[in-house]
Short mmCIF file of C-alpha atoms and ligand atoms in Angstrom, two decimals:
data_model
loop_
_atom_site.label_atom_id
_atom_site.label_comp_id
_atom_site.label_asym_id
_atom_site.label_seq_id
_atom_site.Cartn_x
_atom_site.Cartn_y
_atom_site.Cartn_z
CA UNK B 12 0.00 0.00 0.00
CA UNK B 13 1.10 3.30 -0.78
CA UNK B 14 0.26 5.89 1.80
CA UNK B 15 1.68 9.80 0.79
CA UNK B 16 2.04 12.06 3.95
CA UNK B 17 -0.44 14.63 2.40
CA UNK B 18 -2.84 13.83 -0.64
CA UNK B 19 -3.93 17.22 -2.18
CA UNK B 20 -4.97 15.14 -5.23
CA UNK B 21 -7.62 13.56 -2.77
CA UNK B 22 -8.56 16.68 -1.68
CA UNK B 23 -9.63 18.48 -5.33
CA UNK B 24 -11.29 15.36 -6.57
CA UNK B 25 -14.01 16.15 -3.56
CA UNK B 26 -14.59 19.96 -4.44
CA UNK B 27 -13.63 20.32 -8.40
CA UNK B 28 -16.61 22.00 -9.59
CA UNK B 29 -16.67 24.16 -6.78
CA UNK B 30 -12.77 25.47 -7.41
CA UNK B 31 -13.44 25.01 -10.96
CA UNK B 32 -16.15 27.22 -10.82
CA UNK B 33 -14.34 29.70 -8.68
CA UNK B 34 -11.70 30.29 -10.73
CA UNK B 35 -13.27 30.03 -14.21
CA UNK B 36 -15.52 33.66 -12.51
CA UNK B 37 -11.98 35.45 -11.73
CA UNK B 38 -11.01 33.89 -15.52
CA UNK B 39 -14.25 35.76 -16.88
CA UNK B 40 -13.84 38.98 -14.51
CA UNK B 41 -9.70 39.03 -15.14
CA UNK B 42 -9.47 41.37 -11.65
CA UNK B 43 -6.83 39.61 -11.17
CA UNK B 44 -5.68 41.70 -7.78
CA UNK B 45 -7.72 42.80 -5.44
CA UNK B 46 -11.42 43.04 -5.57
CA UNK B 47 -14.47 41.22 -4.33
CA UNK B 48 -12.77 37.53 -3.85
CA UNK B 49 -10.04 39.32 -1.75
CA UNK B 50 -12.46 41.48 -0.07
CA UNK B 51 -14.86 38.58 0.41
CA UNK B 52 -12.27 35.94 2.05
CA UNK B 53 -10.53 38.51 3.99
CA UNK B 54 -14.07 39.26 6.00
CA UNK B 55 -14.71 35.41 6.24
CA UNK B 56 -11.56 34.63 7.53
CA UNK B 57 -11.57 37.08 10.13
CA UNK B 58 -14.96 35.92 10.98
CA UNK B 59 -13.76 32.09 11.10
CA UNK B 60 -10.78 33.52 13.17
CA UNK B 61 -13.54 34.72 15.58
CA UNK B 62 -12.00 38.69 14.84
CA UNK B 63 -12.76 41.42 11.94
CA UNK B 64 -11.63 41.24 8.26
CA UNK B 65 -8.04 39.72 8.13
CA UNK B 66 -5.86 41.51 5.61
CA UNK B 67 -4.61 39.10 2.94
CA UNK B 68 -0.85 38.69 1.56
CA UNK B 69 1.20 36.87 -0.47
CA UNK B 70 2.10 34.18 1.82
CA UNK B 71 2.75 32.96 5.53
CA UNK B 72 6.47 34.37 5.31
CA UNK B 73 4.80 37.74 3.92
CA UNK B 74 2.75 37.65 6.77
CA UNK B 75 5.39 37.54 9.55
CA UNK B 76 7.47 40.27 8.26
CA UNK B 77 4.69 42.65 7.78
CA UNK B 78 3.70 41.98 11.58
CA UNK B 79 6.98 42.56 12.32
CA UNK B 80 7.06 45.88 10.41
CA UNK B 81 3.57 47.28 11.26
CA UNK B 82 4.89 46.89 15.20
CA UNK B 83 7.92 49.38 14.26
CA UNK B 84 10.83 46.05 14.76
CA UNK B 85 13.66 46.49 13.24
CA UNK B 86 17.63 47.14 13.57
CA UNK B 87 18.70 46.87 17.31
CA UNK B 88 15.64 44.85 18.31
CA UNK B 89 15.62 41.14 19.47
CA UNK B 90 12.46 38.85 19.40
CA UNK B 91 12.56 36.10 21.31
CA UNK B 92 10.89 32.31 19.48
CA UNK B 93 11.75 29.16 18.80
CA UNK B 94 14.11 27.38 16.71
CA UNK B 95 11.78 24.30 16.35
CA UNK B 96 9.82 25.56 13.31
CA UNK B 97 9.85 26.05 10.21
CA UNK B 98 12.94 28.46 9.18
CA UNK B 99 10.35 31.29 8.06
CA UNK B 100 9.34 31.91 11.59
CA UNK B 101 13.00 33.37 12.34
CA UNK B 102 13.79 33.93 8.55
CA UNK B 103 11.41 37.31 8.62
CA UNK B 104 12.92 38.58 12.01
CA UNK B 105 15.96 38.52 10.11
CA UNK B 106 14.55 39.67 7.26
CA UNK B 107 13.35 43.54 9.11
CA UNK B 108 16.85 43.73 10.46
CA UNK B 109 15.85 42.75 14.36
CA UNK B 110 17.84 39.48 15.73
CA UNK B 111 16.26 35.96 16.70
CA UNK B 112 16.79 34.65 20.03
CA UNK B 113 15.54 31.30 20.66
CA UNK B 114 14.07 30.19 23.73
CA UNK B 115 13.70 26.08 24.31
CA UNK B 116 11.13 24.35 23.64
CA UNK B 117 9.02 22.07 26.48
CA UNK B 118 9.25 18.44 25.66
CA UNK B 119 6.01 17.42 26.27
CA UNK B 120 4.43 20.28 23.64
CA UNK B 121 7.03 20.75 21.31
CA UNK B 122 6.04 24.77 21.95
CA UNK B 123 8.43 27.74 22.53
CA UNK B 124 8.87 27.15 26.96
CA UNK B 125 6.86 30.36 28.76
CA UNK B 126 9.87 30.22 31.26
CA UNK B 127 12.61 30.03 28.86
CA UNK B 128 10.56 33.44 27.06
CA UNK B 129 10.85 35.17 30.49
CA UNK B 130 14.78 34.21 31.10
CA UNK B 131 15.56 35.63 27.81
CA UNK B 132 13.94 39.05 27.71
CA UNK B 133 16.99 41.82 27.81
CA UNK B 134 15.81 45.46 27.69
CA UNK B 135 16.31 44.98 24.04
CA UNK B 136 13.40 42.49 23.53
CA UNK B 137 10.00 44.18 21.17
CA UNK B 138 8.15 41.20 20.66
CA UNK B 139 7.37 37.62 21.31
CA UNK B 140 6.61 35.16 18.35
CA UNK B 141 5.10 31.60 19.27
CA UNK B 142 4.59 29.13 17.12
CA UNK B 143 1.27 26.65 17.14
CA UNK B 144 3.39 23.85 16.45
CA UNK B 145 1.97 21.23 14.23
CA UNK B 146 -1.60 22.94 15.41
CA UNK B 147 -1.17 22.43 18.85
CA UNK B 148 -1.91 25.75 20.53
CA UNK B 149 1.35 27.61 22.05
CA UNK B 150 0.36 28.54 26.19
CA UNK B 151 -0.85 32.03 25.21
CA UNK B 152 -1.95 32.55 28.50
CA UNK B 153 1.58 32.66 30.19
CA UNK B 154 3.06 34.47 27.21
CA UNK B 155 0.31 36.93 26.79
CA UNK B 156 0.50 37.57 30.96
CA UNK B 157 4.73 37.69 30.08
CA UNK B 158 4.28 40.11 27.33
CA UNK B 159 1.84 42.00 29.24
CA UNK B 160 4.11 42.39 32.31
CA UNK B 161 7.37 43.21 30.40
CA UNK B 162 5.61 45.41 27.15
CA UNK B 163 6.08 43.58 24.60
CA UNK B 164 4.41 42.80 21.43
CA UNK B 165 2.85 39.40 21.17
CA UNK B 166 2.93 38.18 17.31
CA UNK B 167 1.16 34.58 16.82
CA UNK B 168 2.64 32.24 14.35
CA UNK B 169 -0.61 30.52 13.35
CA UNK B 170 1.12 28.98 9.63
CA UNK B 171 -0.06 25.52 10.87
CA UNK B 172 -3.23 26.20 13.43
CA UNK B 173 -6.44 27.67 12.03
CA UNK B 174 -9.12 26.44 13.54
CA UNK B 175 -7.32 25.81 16.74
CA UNK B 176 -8.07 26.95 19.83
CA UNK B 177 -6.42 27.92 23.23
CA UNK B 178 -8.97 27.94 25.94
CA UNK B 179 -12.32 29.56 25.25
CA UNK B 180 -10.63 31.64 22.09
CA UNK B 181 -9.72 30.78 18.53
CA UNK B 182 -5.71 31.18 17.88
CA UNK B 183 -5.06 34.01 15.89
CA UNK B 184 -7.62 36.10 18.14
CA UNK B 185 -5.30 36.53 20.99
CA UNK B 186 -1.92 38.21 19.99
CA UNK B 187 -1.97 42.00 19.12
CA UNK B 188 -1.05 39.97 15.46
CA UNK B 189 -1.23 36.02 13.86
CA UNK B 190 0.14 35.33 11.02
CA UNK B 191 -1.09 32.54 8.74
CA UNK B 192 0.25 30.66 5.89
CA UNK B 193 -1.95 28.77 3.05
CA UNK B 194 0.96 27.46 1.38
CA UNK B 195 -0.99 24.35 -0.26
CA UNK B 196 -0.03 21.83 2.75
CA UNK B 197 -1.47 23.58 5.23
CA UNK B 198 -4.80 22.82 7.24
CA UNK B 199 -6.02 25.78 4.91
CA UNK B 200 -3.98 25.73 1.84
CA UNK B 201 -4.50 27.89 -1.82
CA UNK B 202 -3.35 26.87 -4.91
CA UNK B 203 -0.44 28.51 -5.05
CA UNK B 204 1.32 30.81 -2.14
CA UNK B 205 -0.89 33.03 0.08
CA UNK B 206 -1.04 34.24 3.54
CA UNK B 207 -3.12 36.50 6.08
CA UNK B 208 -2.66 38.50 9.03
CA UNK B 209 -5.05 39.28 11.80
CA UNK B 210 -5.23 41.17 14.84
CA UNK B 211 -5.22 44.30 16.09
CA UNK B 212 -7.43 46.85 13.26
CA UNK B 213 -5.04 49.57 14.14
CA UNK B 214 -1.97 47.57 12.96
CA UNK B 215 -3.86 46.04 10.23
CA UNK B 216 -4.20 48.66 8.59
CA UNK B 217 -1.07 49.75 8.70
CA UNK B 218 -0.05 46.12 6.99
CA UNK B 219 -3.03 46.77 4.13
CA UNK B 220 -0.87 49.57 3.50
CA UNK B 221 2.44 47.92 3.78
CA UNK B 222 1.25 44.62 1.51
CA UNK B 223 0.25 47.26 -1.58
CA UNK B 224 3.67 49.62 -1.95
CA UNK B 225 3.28 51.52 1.25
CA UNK B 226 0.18 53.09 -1.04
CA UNK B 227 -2.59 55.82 0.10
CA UNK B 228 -4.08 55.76 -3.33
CA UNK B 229 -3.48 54.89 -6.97
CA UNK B 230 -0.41 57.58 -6.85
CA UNK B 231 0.40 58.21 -3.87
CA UNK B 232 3.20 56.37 -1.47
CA UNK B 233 2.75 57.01 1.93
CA UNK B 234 6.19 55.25 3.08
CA UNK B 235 8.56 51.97 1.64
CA UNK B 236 6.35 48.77 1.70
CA UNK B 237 6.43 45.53 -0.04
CA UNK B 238 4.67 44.26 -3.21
CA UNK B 239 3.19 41.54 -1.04
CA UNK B 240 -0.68 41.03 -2.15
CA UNK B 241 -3.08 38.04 -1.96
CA UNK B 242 -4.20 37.70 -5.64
CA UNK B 243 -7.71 36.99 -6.33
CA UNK B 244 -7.70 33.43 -8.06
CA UNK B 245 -6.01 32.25 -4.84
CA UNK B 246 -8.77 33.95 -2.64
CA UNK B 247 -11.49 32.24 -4.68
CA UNK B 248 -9.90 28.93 -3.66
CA UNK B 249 -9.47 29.94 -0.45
CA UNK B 250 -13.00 31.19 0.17
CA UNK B 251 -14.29 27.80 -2.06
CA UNK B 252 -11.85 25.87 0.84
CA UNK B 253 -12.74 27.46 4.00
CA UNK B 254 -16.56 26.56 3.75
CA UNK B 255 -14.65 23.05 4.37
CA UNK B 256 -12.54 23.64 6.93
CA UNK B 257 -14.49 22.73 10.51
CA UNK B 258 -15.51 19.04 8.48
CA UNK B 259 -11.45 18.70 7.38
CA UNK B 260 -10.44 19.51 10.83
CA UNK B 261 -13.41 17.18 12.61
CA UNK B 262 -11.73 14.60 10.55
CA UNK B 263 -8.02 15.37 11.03
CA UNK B 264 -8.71 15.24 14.87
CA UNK B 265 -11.02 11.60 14.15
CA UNK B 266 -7.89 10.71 12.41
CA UNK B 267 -5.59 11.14 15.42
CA UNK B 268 -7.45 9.48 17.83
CA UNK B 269 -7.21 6.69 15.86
CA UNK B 270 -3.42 6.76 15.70
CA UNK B 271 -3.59 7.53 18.73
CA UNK B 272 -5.76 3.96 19.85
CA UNK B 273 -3.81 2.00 17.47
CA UNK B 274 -0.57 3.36 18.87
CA UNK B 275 -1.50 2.95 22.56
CA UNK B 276 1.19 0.48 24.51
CA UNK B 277 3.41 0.48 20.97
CA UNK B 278 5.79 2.16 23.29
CA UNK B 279 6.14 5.07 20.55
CA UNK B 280 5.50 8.86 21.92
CA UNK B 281 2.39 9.89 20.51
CA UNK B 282 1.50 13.37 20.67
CA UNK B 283 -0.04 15.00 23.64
CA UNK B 284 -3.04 17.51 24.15
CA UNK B 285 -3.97 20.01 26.47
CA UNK B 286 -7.55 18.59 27.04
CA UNK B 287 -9.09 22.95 27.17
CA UNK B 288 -7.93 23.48 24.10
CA UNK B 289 -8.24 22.11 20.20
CA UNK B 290 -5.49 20.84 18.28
CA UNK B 291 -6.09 21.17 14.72
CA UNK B 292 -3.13 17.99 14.05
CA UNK B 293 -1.53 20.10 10.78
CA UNK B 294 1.11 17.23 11.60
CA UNK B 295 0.68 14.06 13.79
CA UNK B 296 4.12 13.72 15.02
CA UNK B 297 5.67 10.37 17.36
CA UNK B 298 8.84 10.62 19.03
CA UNK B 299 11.34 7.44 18.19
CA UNK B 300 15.20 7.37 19.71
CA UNK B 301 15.65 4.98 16.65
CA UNK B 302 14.26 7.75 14.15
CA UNK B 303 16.43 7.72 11.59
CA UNK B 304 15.80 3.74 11.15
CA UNK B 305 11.90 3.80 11.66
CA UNK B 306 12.22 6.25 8.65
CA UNK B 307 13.71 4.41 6.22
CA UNK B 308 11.60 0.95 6.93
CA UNK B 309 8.47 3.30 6.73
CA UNK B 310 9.48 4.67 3.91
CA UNK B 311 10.61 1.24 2.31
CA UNK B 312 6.89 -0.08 3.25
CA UNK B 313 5.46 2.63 1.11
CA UNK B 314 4.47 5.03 3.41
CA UNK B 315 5.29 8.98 3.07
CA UNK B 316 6.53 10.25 6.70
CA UNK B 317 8.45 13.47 7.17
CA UNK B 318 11.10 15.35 9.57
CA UNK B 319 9.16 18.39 11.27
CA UNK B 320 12.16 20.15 11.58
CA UNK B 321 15.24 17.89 11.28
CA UNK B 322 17.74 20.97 11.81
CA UNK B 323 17.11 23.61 14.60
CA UNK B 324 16.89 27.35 13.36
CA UNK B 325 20.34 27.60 15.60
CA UNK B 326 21.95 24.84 13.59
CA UNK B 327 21.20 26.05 10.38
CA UNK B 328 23.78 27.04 8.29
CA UNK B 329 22.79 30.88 7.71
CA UNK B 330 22.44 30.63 11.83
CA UNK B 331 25.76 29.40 12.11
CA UNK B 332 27.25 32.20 9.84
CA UNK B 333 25.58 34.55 12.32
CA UNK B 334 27.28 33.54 15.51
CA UNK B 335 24.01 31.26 16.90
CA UNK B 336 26.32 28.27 16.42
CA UNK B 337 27.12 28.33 20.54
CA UNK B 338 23.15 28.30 21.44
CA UNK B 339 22.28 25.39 23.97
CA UNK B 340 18.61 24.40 23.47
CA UNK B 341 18.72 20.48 24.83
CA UNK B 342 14.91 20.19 24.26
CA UNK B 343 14.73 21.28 20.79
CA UNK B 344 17.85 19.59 19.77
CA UNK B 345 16.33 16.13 21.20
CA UNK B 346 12.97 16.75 19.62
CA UNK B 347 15.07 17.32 16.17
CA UNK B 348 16.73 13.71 16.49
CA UNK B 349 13.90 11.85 17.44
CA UNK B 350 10.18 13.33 15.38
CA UNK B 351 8.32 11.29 12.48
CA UNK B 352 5.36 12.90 11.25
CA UNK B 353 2.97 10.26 10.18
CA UNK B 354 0.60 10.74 7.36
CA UNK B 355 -2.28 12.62 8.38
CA UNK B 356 -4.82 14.66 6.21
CA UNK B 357 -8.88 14.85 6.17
CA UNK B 358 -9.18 12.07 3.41
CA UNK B 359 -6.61 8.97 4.70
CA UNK B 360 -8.55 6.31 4.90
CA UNK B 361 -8.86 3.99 7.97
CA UNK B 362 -7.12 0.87 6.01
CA UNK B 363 -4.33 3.33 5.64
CA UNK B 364 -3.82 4.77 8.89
CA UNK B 365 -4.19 0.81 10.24
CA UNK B 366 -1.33 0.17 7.64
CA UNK B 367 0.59 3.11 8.62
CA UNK B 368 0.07 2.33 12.84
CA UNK B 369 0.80 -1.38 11.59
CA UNK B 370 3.89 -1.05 10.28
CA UNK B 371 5.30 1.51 13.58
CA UNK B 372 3.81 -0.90 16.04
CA UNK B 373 5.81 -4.08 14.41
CA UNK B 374 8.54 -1.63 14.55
CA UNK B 375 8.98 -0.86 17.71
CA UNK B 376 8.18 -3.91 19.09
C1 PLP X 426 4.50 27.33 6.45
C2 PLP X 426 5.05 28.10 7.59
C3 PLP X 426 5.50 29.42 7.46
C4 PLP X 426 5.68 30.11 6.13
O1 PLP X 426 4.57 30.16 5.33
P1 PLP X 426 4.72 30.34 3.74
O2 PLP X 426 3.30 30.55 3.32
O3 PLP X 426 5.29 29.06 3.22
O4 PLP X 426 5.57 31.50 3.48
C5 PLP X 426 5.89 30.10 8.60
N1 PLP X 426 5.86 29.51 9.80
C6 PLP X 426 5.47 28.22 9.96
C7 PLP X 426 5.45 27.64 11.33
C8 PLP X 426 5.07 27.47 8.87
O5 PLP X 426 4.70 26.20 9.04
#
């Protein structure tokens, strides 16, 4: 049996007509930027995200650096995340000019520590950037009571949780800014790159500004931006694909309690949840000392798994070359020996998630 970690293919077949559709009226319209389908996803979005109208861009990297520029970061600044992530996360605080610093992760969550945050604040510290790690809701309380306390900006990195939720609120409601990615893999993906921002309307506008050449109007440039737009046939897709999200995420959560069951007494780490909030699963990720070995026999059995982030941001090369070479971060540098992400997406069927849970349990065993 072949199982692939994500099937997009799957994922088309169930709503051709309506992307078809979609994008055939933007074909017949040619408004190719802006307009009613950006206008139109933006305000469901923001709705979904339990806030007002998110502010599209041109994808989740987009996103982050235009938070990080609307809050005024930049040369001399430090914001403090994690280096388990994806490198975009620290890529765009590099990007503005301001300098990483990476707190440790907690084991148990795979999210950015709320005590390791607080030791590394320095009066030089602007902002806070958590990630929702493979949709598993960062502790917003702490940081948001940490950023609170100490003044500083509290930025979401929502690129792999809509939908989720930390306590009684939906993530990307909570910082003064979340940043999401719908780079096609995502819980939410377009067909193409494409990103949004919400938050704070005061600082959202400011990024509607920033996204579209710093404009006022047609003519006039109100300070250096970005050409960093959501286009319009990838906000048709996107507002075809979020009518679908709360059934894709029921069944990405069915899915895990399944691995979950199948896994029980395997010995493998499954993943953990906080029980008051809602872990969307982006990525169902086990912990294995033998990793490297569990890979290839999966992978020899067929089945697609993946390294959720094999290299720490510290470890990476254009790290190194920056001096971050030295950073000790024991829990992130253990989680980035030992993760497998299983397959996991809304359409895997049950005979392939048995197959998949199958073939780990015989392994560890
Ligand atoms: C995907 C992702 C991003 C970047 O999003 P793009 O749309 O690919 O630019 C940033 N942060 C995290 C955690 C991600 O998973």
């Amino acid at each position: 049996m072949y199982v692939p970690l994500v099937d997009l293919k799957a994922q088309y077949h169930t709503i051709r007509t309506e992307i078809d559709d979609a994008i055939q009226r933007v074909l017949d319209h040619t408004g190719f930027i802006g307009g009613e389908e950006v206008s139109r996803f933006e305000a469901a979005f923001g709705s979904y995200v339990e806030t007002g109208p998110a502010v599209g861009v041109a994808s989740g990297t987009a996103a982050l650096e235009l938070a990080l520029r609307a809050c005024d970061i930049g040369p001399g600044d430090e914001v403090i995340t994690t280096a388990h992530t994806f490198f975009a996360t620290a890529e765009a605080i590099s990007n503005v000019g301001a300098t990483p610093v990476f707190a440790d992760i907690d084991a148990t969550t795979f999210n950015v520590d709320p005590n390791a945050v607080e030791s590394a604040i320095t009066d030089r510290t602007r902002a806070v950037i958590p990630v929702h790690l493979y949709g598993r809701p960062a502790e917003l309380d702490s940081l948001a009571d940490i950023c609170r306390r100490h003044g500083l900006r509290l930025i979401e990195d929502a690129a792999q949780a809509h939908g989720a939720r930390s306590r009684d609120r939906a993530c990307g409601s909570i910082g003064d800014l979340a940043c999401f990615s719908f780079y096609p893999g995502k819980n939410l993906g377009a067909y193409g790159d494409a990103g949004a921002v919400t938050g704070d309307p005061g600082l959202l506008a400011r990024i509607r500004k920033l996204r579209d050449h710093g404009r006022l109007s047609k003519y006039e440039h109100d300070e250096i931006g970005h050409g960093e737009r959501l286009d319009a046939i990838q906000a048709a897709v996107l507002e075809v694909k979020l009518r679908h999200l709360t059934e894709w995420t029921e069944a990405r959560r069915r899915h895990a309690a399944t691995y979950d069951r199948l896994l029980a007494g395997s010995g493998v780490a499954t993943p953990t949840q906080d029980p008051l909030d809602r872990h969307v699963f982006h990525l169902y990720v086990i912990r294995s000392p033998r990793r490297d070995e569990l890979l290839a026999s999966l992978s020899a059995a067929g089945i697609g798994a993946g390294i959720h982030y094999p290299i720490p941001l510290h470890r990476q090369p254009a790290y190194v070359q920056r001096g971050f070479g030295e950073c000790r971060l024991p829990a992130t540098e253990s989680a980035a020996n030992e993760v497998v992400s299983l397959p996991i997406f809304p359409e895997i069927t049950a005979d392939q998630i048995e197959y998949v849970a199958d073939h780990v349990r015989r392994f560890a065993a």
